[in-house]
Tab-separated table of C-alpha atoms in Angstrom:
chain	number	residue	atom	x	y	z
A	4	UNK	CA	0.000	0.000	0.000
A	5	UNK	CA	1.853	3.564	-0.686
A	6	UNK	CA	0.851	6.321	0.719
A	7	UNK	CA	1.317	10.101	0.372
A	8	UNK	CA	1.652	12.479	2.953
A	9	UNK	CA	1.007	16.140	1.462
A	10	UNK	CA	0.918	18.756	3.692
A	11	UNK	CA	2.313	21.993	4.986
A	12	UNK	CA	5.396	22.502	6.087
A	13	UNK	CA	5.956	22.085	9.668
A	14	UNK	CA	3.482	19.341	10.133
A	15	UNK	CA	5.565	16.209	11.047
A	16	UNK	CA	5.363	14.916	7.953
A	17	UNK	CA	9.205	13.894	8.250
A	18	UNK	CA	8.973	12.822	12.179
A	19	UNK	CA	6.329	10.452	10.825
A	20	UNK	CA	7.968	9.059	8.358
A	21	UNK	CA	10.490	8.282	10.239
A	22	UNK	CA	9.253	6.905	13.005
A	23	UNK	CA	7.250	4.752	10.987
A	24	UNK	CA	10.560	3.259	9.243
A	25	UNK	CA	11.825	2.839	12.870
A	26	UNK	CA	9.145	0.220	13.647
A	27	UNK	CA	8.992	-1.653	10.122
A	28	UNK	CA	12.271	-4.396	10.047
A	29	UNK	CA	13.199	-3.366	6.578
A	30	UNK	CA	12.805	-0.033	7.079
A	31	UNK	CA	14.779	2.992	4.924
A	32	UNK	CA	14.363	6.640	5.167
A	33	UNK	CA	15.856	9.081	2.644
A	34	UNK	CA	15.675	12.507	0.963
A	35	UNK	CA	13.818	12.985	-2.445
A	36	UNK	CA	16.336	16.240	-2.951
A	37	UNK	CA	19.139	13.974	-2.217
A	38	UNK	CA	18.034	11.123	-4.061
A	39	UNK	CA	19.118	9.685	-7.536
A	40	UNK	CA	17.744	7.301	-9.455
A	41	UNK	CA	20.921	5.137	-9.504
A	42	UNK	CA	20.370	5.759	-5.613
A	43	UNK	CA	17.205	4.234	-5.694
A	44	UNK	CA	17.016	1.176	-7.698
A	45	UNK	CA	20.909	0.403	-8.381
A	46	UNK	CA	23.856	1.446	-9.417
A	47	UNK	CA	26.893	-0.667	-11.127
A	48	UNK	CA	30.040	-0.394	-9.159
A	49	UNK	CA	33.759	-2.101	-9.543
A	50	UNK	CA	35.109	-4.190	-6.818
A	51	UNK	CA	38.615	-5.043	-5.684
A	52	UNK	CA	39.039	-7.227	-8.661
A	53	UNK	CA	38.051	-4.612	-11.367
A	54	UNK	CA	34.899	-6.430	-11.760
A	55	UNK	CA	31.515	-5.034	-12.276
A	56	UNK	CA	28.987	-5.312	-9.700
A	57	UNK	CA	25.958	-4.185	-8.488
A	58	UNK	CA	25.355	-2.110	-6.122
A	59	UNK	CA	21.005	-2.295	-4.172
A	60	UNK	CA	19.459	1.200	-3.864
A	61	UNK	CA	17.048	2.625	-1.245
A	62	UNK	CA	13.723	0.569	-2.647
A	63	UNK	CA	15.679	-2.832	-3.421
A	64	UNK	CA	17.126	-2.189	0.362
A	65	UNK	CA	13.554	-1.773	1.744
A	66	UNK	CA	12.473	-5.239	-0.481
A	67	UNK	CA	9.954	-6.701	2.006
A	68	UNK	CA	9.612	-3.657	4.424
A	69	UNK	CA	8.841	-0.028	3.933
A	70	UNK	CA	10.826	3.044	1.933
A	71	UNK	CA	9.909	5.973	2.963
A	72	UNK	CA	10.884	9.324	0.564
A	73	UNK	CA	10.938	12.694	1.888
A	74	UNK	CA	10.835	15.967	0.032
A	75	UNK	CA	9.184	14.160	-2.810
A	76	UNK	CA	8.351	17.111	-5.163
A	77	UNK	CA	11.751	18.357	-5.148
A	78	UNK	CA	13.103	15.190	-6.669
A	79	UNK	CA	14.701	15.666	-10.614
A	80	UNK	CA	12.060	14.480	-13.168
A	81	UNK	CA	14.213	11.840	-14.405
A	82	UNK	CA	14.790	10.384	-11.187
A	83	UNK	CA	11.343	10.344	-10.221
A	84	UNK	CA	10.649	8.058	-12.885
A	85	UNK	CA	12.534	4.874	-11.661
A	86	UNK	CA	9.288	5.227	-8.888
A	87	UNK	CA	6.983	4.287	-11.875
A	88	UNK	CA	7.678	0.352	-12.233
A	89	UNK	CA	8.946	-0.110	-8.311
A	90	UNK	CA	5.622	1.145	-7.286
A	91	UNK	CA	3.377	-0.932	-9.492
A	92	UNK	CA	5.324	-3.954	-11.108
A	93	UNK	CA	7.197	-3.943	-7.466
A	94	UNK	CA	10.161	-4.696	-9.424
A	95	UNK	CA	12.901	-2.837	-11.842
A	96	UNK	CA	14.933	-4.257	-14.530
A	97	UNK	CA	18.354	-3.096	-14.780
A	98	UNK	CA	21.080	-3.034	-17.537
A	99	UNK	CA	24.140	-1.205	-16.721
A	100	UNK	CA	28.040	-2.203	-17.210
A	101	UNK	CA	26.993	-5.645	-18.995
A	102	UNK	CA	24.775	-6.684	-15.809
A	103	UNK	CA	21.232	-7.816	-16.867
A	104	UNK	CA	19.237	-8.527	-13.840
A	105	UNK	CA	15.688	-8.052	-12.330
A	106	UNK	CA	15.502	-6.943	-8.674
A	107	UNK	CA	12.662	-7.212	-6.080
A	108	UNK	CA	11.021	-3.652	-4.625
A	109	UNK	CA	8.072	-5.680	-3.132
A	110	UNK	CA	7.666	-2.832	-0.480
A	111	UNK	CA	5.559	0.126	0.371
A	112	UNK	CA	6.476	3.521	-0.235
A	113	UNK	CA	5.687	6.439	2.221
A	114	UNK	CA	6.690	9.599	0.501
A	115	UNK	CA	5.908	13.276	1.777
A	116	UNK	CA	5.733	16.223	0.009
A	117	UNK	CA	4.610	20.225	0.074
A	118	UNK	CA	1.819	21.692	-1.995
A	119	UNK	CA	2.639	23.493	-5.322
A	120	UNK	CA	2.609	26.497	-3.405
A	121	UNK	CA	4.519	26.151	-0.418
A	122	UNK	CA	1.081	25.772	1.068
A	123	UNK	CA	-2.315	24.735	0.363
A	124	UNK	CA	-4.845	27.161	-0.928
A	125	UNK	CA	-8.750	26.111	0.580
A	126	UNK	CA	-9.897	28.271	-2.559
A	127	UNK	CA	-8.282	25.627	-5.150
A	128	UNK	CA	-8.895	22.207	-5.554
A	129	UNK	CA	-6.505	19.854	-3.855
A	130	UNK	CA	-5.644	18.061	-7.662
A	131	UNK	CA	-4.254	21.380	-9.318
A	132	UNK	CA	-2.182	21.649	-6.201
A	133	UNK	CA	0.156	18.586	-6.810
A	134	UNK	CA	3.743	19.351	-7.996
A	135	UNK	CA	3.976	15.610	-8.964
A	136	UNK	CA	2.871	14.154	-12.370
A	137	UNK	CA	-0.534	12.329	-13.076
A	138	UNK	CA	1.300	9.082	-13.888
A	139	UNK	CA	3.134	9.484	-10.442
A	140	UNK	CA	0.085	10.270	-8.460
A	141	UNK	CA	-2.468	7.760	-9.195
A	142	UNK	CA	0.535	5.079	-8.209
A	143	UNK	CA	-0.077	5.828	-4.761
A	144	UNK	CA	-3.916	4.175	-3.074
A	145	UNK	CA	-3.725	6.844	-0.219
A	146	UNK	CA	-3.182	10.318	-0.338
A	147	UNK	CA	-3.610	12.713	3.319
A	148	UNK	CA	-3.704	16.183	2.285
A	149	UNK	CA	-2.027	17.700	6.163
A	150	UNK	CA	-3.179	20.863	6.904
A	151	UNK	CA	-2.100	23.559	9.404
A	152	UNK	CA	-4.627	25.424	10.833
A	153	UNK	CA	-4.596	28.013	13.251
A	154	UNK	CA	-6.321	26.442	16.467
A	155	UNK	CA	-5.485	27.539	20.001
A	156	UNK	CA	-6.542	24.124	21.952
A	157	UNK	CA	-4.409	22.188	19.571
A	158	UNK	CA	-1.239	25.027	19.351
A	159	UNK	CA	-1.482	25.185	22.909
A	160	UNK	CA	-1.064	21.328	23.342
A	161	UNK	CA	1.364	21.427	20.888
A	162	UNK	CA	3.638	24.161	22.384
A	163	UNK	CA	3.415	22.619	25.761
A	164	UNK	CA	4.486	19.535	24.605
A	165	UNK	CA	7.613	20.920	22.686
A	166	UNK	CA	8.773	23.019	25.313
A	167	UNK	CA	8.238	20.737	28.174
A	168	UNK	CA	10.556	18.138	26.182
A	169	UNK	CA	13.097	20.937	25.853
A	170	UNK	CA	12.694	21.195	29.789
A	171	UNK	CA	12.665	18.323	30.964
A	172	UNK	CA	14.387	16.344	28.268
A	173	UNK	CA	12.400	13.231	28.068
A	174	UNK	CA	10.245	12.222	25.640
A	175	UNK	CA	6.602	11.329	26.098
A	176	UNK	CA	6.079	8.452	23.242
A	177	UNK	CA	2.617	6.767	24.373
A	178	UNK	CA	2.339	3.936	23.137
A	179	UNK	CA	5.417	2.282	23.181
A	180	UNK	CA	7.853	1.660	19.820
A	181	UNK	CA	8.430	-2.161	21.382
A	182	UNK	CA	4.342	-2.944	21.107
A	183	UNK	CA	3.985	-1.237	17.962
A	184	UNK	CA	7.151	-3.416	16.242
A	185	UNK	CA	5.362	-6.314	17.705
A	186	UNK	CA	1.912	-5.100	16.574
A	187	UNK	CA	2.932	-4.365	12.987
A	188	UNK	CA	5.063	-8.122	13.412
A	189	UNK	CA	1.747	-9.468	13.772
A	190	UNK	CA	-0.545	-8.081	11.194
A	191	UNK	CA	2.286	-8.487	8.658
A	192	UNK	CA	1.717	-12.638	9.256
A	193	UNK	CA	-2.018	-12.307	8.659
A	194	UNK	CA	-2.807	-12.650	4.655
A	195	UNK	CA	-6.388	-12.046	4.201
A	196	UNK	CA	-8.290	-13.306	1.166
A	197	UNK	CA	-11.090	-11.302	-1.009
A	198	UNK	CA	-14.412	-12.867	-0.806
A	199	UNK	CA	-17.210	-12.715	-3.527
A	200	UNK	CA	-19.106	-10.242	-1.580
A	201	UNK	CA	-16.255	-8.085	-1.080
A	202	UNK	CA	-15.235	-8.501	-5.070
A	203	UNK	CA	-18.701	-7.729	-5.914
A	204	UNK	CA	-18.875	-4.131	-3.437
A	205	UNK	CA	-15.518	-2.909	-5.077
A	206	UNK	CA	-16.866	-4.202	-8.694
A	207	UNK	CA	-20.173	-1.960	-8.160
A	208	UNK	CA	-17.965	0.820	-6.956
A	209	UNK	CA	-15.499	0.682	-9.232
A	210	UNK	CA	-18.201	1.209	-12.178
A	211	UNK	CA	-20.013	3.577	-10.520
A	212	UNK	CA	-16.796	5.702	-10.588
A	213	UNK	CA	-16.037	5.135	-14.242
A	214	UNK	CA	-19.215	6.142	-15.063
A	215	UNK	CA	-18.941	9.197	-14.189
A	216	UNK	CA	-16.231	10.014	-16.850
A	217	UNK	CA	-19.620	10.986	-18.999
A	218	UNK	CA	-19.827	14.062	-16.914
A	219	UNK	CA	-16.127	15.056	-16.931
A	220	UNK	CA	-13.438	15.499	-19.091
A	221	UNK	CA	-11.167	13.256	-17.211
A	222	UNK	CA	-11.593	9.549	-15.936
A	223	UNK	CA	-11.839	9.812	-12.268
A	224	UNK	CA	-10.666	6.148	-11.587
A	225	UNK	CA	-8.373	3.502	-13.755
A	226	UNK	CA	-7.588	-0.326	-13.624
A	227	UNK	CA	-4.361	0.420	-11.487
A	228	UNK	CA	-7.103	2.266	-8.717
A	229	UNK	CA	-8.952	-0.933	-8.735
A	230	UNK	CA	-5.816	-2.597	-7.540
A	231	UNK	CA	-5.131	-0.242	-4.616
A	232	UNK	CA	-8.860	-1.312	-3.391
A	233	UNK	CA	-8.081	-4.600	-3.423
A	234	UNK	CA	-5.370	-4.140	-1.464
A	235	UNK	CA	-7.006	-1.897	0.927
């Protein structure tokens, strides 16, 4: 399942994603702005005996876990494109230095990134706010818009909580990381199955949807949507 985190700045967005990398066991973490494509899939590399070899990028790493991409929109156009097949085919063929080989992304991708303008804009509509491409977007089954809204309760909370960790230096975690790790453990042994009546729900849905493309000048759902439903 990949999901999307878009959101203001100053909304966690990062702290999430990391902390949710910290209780997956294949977890990786990086920086979209930092991030190549070689850095990503793979890149070919020459070891001690002047041999090629190569060398497992940030989604191959996470193969089986979670990769989680900060800073999304600011990645180079050519580099977000080795996302395309790792997100849907879950794998990425590679032909560099004479090395022909297929390697496994089988993971889910977190990724975070800002609105088009720096922030959103409540009098536009979210879609024309993405600074990602159409074939990108619709790759991911959930997408949070985060919003940060003026709100004293919550701002108070939130300042209280921040400077009393400056005081006092702890950190206040709730639940803790331990039962989560064994939580997501669990779940991640459980493989459900999709039952006719469930098949039939997302079928109706699904056409319902489509047919609404009569009214619109785009098509509001594709085959690779109905996908992320099953999965979800």
């Amino acid at each position: 399942i990949h999901i999307l985190l878009m959101g203001d700045p100053s909304t966690a967005k990062s702290v999430i994603m990391k902390y949710a990398t910290s209780l997956i066991p294949r977890g990786i973490f990086t920086q979209g702005y930092s991030s190549s494509k070689a850095g990503l899939t793979a890149t070919a590399v020459k070891d001690e005996d002047g041999q090629w070899t190569l060398e497992a990028g940030a989604l191959v790493l996470a193969n089986g876990g979670l990769c989680a991409v900060d800073e999304l929109d600011k990645m180079n156009d050519n580099d977000k494109v080795a996302l395309h097949g790792a997100m849907e085919q879950q794998e990425i063929d590679i032909a560099k230095a004479g090395i022909v080989a297929k390697l496994y992304t089988r993971c889910s991708l977190l990724g975070g990134a800002n609105p088009k303008m720096g922030r959103f804009d409540l009098c536009v509509g979210l879609a024309q706010q993405f600074n990602l491409a159409p074939t990108l977007i619709s790759r991911f089954d959930l997408i949070y818009p985060v919003l940060d809204t003026p709100e004293e309760k919550r701002d108070s909370s939130i300042a209280d909580y921040i400077l009393n960790t400056h005081m006092t230096h702890t950190v206040n975690e709730g639940l803790s990381p331990d039962l989560l790790r064994k939580y997501v453990a669990h779940a991640r042994t459980i493989n459900p199955r999709l039952s006719p009546e469930a098949a039939q729900i997302i079928k109706e849905y699904y056409i319902k949807v489509r047919g609404l493309a009569n009214k619109m000048d785009t098509i509001p759902i594709t085959a690779r949507s109905l996908e992320g439903l099953v999965r979800l």
